PDB file of C-alpha atoms in Angstrom:
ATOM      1  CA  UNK A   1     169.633  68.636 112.642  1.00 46.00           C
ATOM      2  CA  UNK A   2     167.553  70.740 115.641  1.00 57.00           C
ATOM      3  CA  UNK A   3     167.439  73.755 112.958  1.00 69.00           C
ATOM      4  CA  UNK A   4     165.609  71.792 110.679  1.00 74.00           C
ATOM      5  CA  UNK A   5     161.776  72.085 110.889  1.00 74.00           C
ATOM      6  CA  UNK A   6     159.639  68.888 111.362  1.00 88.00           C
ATOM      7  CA  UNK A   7     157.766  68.136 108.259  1.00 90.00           C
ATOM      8  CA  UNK A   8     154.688  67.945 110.125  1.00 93.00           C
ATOM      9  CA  UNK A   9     155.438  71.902 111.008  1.00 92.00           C
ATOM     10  CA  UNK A  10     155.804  72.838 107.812  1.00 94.00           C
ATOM     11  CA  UNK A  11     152.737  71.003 106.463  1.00 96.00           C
ATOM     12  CA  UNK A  12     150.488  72.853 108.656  1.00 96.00           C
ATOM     13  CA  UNK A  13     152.247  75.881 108.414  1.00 96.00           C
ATOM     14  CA  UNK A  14     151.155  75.419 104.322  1.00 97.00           C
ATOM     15  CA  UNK A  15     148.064  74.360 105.092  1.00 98.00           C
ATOM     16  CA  UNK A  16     147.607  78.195 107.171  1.00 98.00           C
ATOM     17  CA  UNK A  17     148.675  79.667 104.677  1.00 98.00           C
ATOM     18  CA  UNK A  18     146.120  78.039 102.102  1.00 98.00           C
ATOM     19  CA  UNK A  19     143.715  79.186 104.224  1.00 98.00           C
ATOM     20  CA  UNK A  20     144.619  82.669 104.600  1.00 98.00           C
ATOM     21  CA  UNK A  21     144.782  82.907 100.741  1.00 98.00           C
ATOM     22  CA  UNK A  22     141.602  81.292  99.885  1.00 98.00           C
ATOM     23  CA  UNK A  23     139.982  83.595 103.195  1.00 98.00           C
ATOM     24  CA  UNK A  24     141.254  86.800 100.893  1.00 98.00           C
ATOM     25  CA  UNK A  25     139.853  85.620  97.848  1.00 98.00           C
ATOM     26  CA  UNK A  26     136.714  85.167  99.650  1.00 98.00           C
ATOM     27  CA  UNK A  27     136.730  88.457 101.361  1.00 98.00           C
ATOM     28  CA  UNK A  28     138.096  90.192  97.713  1.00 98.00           C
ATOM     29  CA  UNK A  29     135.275  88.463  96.044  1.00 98.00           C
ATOM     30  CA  UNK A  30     132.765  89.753  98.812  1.00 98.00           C
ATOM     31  CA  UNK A  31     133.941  93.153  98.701  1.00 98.00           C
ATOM     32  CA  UNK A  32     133.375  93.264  94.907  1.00 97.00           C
ATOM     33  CA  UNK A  33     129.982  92.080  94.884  1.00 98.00           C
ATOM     34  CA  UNK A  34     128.776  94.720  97.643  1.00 98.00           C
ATOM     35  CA  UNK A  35     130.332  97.321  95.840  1.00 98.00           C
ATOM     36  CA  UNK A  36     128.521  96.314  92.562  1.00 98.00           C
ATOM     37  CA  UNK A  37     125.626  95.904  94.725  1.00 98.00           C
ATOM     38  CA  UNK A  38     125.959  99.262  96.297  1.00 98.00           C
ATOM     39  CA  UNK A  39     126.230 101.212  92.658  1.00 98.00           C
ATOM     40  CA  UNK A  40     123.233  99.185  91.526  1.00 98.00           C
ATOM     41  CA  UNK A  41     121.438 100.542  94.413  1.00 98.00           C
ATOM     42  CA  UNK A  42     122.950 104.378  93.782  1.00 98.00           C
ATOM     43  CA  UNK A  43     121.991 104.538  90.800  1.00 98.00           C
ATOM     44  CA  UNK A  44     118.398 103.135  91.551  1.00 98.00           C
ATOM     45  CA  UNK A  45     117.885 105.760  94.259  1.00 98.00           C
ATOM     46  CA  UNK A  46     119.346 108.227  91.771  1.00 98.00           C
ATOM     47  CA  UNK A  47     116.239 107.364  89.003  1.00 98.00           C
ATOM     48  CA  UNK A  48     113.487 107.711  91.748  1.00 98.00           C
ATOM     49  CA  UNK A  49     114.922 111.153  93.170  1.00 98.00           C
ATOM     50  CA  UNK A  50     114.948 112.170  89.797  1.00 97.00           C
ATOM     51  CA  UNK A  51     111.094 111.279  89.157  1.00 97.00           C
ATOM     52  CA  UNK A  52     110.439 112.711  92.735  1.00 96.00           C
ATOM     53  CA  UNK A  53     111.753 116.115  91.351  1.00 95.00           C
ATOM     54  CA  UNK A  54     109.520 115.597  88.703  1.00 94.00           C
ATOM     55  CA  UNK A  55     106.274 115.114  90.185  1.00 94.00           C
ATOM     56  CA  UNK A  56     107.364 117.508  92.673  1.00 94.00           C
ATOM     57  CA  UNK A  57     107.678 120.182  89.656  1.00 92.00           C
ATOM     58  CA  UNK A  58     104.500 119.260  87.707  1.00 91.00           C
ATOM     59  CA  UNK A  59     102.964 119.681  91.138  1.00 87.00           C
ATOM     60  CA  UNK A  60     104.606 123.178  91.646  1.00 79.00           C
ATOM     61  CA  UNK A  61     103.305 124.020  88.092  1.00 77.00           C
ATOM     62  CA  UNK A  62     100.162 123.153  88.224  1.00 67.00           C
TER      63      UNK A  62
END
């Protein structure tokens, strides 16, 4: 009977482990977003260094 873990021991050893899981989910969910976020924003910056170079060139040759 002493190897035999208390139920009370094991229910908070599944309640840990519910919170690791739904902490990872969280975090997995967080990372997608800013990534999304951050390819949004590339491609943003990417548009108005374009029209930069533009108006830089109509500027050259003019």
């Amino acid at each position: 009977m002493a190897d035999q873990t208390p139920p009370a021991a094991i229910d908070r050893i599944d309640r840990a482990i519910a919170r690791i899981e739904a902490a990872m989910t969280a975090r997995t969910r967080a990372t997608e977003a800013a990534t999304q976020r951050h390819a949004a924003l590339r491609a943003r910056m990417e548009e108005a260094v374009a029209a930069l170079d533009d108006v830089i060139a109509r500027g050259d040759a003019g």
